[in-house]
Short mmCIF file of C-alpha atoms in Angstrom, two decimals:
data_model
loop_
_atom_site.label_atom_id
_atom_site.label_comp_id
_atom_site.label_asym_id
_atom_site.label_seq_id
_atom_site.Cartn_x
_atom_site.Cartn_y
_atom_site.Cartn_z
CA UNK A 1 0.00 0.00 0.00
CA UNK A 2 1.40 3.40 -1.14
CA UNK A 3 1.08 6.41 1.40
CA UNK A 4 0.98 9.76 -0.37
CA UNK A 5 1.17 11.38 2.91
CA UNK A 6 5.15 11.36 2.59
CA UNK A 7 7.09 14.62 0.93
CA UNK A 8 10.09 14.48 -0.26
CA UNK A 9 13.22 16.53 1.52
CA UNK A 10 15.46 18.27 -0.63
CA UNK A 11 18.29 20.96 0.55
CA UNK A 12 17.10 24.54 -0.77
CA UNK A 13 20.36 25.14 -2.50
CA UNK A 14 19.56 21.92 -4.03
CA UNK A 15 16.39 22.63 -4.86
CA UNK A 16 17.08 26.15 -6.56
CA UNK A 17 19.70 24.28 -8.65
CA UNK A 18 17.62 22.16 -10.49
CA UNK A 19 15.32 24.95 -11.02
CA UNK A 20 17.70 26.57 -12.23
CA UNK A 21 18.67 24.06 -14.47
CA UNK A 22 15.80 24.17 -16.09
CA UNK A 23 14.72 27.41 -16.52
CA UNK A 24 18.33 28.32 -18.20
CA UNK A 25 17.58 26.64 -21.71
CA UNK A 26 14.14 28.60 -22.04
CA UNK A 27 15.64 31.56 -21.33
CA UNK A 28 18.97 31.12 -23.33
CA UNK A 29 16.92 30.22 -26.31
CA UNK A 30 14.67 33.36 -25.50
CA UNK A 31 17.64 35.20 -25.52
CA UNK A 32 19.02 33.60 -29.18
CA UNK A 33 15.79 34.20 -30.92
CA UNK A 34 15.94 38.13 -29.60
CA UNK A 35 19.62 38.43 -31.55
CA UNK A 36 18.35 36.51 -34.48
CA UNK A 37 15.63 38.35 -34.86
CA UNK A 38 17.22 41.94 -34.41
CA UNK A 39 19.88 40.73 -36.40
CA UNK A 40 17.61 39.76 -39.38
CA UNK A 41 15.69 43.51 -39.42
CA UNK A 42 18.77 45.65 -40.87
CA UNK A 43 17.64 48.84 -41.67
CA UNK A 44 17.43 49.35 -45.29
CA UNK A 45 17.43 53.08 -47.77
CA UNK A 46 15.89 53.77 -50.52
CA UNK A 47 16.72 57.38 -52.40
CA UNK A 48 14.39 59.18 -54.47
CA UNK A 49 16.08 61.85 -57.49
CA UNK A 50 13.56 63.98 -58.45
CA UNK A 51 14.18 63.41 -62.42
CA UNK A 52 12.66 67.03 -63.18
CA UNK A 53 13.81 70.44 -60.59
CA UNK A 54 11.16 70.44 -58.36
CA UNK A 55 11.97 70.96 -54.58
CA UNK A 56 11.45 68.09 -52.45
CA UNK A 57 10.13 70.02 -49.80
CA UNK A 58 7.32 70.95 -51.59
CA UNK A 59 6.21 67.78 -51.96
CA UNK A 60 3.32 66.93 -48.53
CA UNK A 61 3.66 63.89 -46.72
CA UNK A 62 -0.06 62.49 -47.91
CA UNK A 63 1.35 63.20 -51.44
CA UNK A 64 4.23 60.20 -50.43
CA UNK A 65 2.10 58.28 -48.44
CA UNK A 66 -0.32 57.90 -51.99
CA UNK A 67 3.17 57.35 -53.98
CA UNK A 68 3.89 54.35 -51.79
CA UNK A 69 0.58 52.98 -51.81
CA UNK A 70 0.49 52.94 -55.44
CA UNK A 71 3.44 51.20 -55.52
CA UNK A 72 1.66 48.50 -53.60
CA UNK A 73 2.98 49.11 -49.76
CA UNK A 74 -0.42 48.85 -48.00
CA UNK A 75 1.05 49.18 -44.01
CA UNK A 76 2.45 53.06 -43.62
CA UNK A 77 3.90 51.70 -40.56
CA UNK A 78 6.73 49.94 -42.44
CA UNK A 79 8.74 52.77 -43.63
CA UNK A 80 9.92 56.12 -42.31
CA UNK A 81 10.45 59.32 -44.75
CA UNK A 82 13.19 61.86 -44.58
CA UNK A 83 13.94 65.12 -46.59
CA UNK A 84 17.21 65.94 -47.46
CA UNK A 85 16.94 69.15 -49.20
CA UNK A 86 20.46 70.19 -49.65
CA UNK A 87 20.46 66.94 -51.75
CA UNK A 88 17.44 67.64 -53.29
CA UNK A 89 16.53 64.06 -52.51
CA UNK A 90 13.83 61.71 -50.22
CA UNK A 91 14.84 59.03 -48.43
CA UNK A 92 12.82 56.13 -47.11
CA UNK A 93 14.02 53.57 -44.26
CA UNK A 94 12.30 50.29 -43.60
CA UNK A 95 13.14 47.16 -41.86
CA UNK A 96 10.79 45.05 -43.20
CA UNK A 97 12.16 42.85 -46.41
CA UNK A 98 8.83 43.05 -48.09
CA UNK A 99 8.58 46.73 -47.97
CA UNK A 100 12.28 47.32 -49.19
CA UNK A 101 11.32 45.21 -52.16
CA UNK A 102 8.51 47.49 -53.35
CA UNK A 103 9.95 50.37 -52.54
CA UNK A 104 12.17 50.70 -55.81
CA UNK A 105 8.43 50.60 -57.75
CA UNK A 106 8.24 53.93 -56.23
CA UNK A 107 8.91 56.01 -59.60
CA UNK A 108 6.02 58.92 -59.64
CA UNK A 109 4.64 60.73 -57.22
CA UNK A 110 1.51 62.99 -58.25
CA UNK A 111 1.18 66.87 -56.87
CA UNK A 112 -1.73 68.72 -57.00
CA UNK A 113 -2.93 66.49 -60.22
CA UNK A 114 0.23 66.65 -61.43
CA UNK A 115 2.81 63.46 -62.07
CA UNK A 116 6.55 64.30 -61.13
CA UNK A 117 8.79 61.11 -62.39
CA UNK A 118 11.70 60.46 -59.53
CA UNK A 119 14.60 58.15 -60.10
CA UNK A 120 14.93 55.34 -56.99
CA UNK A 121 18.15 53.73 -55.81
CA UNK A 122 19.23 51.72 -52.92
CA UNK A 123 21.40 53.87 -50.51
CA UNK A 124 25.06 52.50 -48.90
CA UNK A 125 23.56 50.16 -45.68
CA UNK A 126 25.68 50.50 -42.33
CA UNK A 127 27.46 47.37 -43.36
CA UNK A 128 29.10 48.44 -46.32
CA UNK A 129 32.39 49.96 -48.22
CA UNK A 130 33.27 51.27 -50.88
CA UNK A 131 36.44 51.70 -52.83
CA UNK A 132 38.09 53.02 -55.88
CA UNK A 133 40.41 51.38 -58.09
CA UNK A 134 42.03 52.47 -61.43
CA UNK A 135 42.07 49.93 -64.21
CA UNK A 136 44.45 50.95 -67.25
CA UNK A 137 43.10 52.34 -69.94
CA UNK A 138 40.10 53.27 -71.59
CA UNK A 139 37.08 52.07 -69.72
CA UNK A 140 35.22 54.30 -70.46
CA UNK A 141 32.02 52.03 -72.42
CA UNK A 142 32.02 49.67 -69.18
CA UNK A 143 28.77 49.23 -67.49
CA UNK A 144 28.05 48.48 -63.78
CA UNK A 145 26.95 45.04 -65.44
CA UNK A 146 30.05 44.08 -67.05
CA UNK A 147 31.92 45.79 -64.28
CA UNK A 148 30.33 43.90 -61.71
CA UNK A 149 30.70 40.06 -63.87
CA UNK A 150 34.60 40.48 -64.68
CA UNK A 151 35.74 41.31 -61.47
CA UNK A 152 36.68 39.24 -58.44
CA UNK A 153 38.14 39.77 -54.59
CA UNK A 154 38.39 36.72 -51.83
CA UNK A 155 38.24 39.23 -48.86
CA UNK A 156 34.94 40.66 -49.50
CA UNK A 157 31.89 40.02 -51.36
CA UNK A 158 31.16 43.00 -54.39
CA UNK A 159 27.88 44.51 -54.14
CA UNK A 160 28.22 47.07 -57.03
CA UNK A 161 30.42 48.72 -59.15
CA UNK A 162 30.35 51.78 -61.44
CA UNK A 163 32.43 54.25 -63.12
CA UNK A 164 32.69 57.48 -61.09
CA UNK A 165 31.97 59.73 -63.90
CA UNK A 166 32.53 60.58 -67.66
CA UNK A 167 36.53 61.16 -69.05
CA UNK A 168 37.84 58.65 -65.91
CA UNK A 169 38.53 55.26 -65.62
CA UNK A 170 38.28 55.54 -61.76
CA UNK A 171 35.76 52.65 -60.70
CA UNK A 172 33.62 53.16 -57.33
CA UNK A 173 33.22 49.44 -56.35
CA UNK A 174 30.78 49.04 -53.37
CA UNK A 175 31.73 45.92 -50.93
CA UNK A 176 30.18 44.28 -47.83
CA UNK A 177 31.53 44.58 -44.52
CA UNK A 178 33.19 47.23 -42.59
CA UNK A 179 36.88 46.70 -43.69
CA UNK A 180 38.13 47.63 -47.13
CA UNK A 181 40.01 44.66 -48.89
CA UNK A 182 43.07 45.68 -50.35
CA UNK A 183 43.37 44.29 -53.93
CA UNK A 184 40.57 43.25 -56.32
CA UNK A 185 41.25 41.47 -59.81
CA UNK A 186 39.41 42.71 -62.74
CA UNK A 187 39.71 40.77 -66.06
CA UNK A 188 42.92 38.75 -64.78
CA UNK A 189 44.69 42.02 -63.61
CA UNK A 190 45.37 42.20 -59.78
CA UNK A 191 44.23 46.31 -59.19
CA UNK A 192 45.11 47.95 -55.53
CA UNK A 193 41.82 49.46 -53.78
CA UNK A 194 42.19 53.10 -52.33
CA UNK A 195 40.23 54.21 -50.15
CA UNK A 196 36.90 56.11 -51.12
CA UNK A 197 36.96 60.24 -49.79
CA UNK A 198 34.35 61.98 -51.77
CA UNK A 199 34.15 65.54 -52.07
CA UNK A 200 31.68 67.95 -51.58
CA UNK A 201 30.03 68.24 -55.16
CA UNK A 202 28.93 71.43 -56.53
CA UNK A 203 26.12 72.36 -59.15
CA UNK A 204 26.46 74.12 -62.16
CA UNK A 205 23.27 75.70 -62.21
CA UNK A 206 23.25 77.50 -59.03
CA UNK A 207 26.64 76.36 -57.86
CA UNK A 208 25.81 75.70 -54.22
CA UNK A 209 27.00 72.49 -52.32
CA UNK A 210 25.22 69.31 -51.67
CA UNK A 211 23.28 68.36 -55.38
CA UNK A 212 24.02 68.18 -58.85
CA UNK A 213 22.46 70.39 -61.85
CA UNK A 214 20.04 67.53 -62.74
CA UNK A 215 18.00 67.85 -59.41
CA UNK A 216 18.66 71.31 -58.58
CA UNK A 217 15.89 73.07 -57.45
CA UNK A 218 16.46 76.90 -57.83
CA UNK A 219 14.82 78.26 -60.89
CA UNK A 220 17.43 81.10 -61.29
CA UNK A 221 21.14 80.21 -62.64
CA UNK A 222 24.04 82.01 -61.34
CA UNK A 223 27.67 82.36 -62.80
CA UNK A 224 30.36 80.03 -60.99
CA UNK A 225 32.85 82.82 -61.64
CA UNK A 226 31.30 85.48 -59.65
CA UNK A 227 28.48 84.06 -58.22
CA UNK A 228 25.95 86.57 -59.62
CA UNK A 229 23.19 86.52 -62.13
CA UNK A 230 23.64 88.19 -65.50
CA UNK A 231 23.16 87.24 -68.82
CA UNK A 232 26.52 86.42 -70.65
CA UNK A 233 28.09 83.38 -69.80
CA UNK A 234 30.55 82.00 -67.64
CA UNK A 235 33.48 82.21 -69.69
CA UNK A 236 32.56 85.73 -70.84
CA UNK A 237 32.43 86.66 -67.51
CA UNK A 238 35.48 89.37 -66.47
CA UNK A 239 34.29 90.31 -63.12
CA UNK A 240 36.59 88.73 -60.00
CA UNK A 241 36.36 85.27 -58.91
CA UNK A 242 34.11 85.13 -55.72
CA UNK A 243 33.31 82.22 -54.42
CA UNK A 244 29.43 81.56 -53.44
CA UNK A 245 30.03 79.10 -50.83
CA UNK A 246 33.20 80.58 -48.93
CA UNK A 247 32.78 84.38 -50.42
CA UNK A 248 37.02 83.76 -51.31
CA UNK A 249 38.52 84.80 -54.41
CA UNK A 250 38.06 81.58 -57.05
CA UNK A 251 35.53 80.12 -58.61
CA UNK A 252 33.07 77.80 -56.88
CA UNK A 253 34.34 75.13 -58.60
CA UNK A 254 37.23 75.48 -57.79
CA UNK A 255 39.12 72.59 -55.92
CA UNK A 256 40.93 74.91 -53.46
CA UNK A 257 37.50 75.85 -52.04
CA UNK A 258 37.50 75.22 -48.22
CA UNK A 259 34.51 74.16 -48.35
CA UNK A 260 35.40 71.10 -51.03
CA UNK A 261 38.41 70.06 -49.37
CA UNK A 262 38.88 66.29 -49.52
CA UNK A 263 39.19 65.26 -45.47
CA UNK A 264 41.92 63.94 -44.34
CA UNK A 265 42.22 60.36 -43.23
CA UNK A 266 44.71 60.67 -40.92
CA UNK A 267 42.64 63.72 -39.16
CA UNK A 268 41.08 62.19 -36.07
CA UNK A 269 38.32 63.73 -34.24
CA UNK A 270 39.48 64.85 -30.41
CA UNK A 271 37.03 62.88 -27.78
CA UNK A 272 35.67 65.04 -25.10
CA UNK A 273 37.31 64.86 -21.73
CA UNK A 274 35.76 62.19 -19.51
CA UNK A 275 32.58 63.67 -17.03
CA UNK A 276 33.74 63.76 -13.75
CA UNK A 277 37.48 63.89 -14.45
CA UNK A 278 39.50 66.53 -15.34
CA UNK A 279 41.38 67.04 -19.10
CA UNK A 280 45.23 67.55 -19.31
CA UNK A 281 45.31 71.16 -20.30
CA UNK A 282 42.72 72.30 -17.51
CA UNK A 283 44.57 70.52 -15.04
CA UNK A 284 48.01 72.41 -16.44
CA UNK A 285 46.42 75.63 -16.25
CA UNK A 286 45.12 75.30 -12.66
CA UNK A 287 48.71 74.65 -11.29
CA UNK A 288 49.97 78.13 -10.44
CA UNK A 289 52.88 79.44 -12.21
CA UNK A 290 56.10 79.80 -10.05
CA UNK A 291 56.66 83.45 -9.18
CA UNK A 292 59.93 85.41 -10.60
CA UNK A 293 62.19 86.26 -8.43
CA UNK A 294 61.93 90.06 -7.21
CA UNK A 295 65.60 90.46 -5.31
CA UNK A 296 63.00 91.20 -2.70
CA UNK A 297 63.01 89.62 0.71
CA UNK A 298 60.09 90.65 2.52
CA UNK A 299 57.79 88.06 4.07
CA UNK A 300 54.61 88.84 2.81
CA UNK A 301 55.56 88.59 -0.38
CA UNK A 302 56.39 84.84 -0.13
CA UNK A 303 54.28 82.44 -2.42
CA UNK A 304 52.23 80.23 -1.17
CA UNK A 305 53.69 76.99 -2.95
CA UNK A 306 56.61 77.26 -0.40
CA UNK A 307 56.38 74.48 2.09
CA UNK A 308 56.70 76.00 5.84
CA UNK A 309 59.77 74.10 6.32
CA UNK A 310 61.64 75.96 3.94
CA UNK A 311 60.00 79.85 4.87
CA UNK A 312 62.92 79.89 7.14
CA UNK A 313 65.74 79.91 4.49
CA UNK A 314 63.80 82.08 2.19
CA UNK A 315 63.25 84.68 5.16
CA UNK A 316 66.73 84.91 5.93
CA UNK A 317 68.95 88.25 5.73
CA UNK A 318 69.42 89.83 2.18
CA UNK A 319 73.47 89.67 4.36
CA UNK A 320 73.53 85.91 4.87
CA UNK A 321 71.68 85.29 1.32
CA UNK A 322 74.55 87.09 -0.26
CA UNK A 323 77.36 85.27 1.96
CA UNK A 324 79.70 82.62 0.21
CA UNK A 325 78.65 79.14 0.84
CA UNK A 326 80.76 77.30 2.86
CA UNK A 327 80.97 73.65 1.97
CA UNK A 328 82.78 72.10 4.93
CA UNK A 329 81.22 73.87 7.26
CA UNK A 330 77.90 72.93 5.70
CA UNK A 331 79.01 68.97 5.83
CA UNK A 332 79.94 69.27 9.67
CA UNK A 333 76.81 70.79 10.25
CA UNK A 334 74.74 67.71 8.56
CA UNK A 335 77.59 65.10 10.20
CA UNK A 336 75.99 66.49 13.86
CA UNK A 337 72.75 66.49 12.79
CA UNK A 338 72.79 62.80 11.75
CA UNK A 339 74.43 62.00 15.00
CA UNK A 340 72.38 63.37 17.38
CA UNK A 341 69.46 61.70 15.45
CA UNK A 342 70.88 58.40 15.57
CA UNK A 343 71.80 58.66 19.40
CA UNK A 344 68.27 59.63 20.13
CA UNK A 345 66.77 56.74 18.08
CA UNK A 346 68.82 54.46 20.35
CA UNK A 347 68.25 55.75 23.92
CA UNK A 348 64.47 55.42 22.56
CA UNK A 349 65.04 51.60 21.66
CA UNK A 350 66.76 50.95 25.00
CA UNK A 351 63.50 52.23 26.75
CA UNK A 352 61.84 50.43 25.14
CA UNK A 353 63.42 47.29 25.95
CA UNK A 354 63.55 48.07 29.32
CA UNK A 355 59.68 48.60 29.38
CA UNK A 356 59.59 45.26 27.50
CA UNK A 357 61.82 43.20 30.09
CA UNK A 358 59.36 44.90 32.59
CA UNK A 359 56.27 44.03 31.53
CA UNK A 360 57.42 40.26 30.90
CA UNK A 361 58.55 39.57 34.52
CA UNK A 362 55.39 40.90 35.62
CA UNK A 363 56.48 44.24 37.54
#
């Protein structure tokens, strides 16, 4: 007969051990389907280019939110818009792998009745790089297509590749990861990657920074030699070269412009001091400077970073500061001094062993 009356006794520590035992695997595999999942939703960019010159700004936010639903995104709560107007461009952000397929569909997007065509591309994502390499000669009819098919690297995958512009055979090749590989090989010839600095471009309509003539959105156009408006060209101008972005004396195209100067790679940003601790140079300046000597020898005017001990010497007679020194005399002096400590430190230690030899026969 079984008695179901009985409990088992287990030691707490015991107890909370195998509890513990089991409750680690459902939370570690909590815990692995959190990263999985966060690490699956990268944040993904899509740019709009505005094909015609119409400010981006003046398009509303219903007027996008009808542009993506005719591109067949039914959830608004997918993507995010931003306006970049010194680009002249529209960016939208999405984490969701459906949305970032149908956002490249987005190609029109209708204003007051009217339909303004936009150009999208897929922006650079976090975890990407891009390079530059020169191949020799005349590439000049390559296309991102036969760019991207004849050319290899074993350090990183290629995403993309283009030519940087027309007259160059300077190739922007795109690459995935956060470190730049160091040689690529494009039709059998091993090419060395450089690193990709951009600089700031300039437009030749209204030759500010930030966008290019195609999606500029002033209506007026302005000379690049002296920033003005007038009628005659830019090559008939004669006035003096003023710059419309730094107000120097050169052309806005120019490449000694300030404000288009390539950055340097070696150039590191300083890191703000540390809160709650003191920089270097603050802590220099708060140490007082050491006073100059006045040939002076009055006591008030002593400065405070003079330990007491030493007052003495300093307040001495302008007579016995201008004495000779007297080395031997100065060497007996410190001989005496060392022997009278000495002599005291040992009558001390013979007290004390006296108290000792005192205290241990009991008197």
């Amino acid at each position: 007969m079984e008695d179901n009356s009985w409990t088992v006794v287990q030691n707490r520590r015991r107890r909370k051990r195998s509890l513990t035992s089991f409750e680690e695997p459902e939370k570690k595999a909590a815990a692995m389907s959190i990263d999985e999942r966060t690490e699956s939703k990268t944040t993904k960019a899509i740019v709009l280019k505005p094909v015609c010159k119409e400010a981006v700004n003046g398009f509303r936010a219903r007027d996008m939110r009808q542009a993506a639903e005719t591109a067949g995104i039914e959830s608004q709560e997918d993507f995010k818009i931003q306006y970049q107007t010194r680009t002249n461009t529209i960016t939208l952000t999405t984490q969701e792998e459906g949305t970032a397929e149908k956002l490249p569909r987005l190609n029109a997007i209708e204003k007051n009745g009217k339909q303004y065509t936009v150009c999208p591309y897929r922006a650079m994502e976090k975890n990407q790089i891009r390079g530059v390499i020169y191949p020799p000669g005349d590439n000049s009819e390559e296309t991102p297509e036969t760019l991207l098919a004849d050319m290899k690297c074993d350090k990183a995958r290629i995403i993309a590749a283009r030519l940087m512009g027309k007259g160059t055979s300077a190739v922007l090749v795109t690459f995935e990861g956060n470190k730049l590989p160091k040689k690529v090989v494009f039709c059998q010839v091993i090419l060395s990657v450089k690193e990709y600095r951009p600089r700031p471009i300039v437009c030749f309509s209204c030759h500010e920074l930030g966008h290019k003539a195609d999606v500029c959105p002033r209506k007026e156009q302005r000379c690049g030699q002296c920033g003005n408006v007038h009628d005659e060209g830019m090559d008939e101008c004669d006035r003096e070269p003023k710059c419309r972005n730094c107000d120097g004396p050169h052309p806005a195209t120019s490449n000694d412009c300030p404000k288009r100067r390539i950055p340097d790679k070696k150039k590191m940003t300083p890191k703000p001091p540390a809160q709650g601790k003191e920089s270097y140079a603050a802590a220099a300046k708060s140490i007082p400077e050491r006073p100059k000597a006045s040939g002076k020898n009055n006591q008030d005017e002593l400065p405070t970073w003079i330990p007491e001990w030493a007052k003495s010497t300093q307040r001495q007679q302008p007579s016995q500061q201008a004495s000779d020194f007297d080395a031997e005399k100065e060497m007996n002096k410190l001989k005496n001094d060392v022997h009278i400590g000495f002599k005291m430190i040992f009558e001390a230690v013979g007290e004390i062993k006296k108290e000792l030899a005192l205290l241990r026969h009991g008197k």
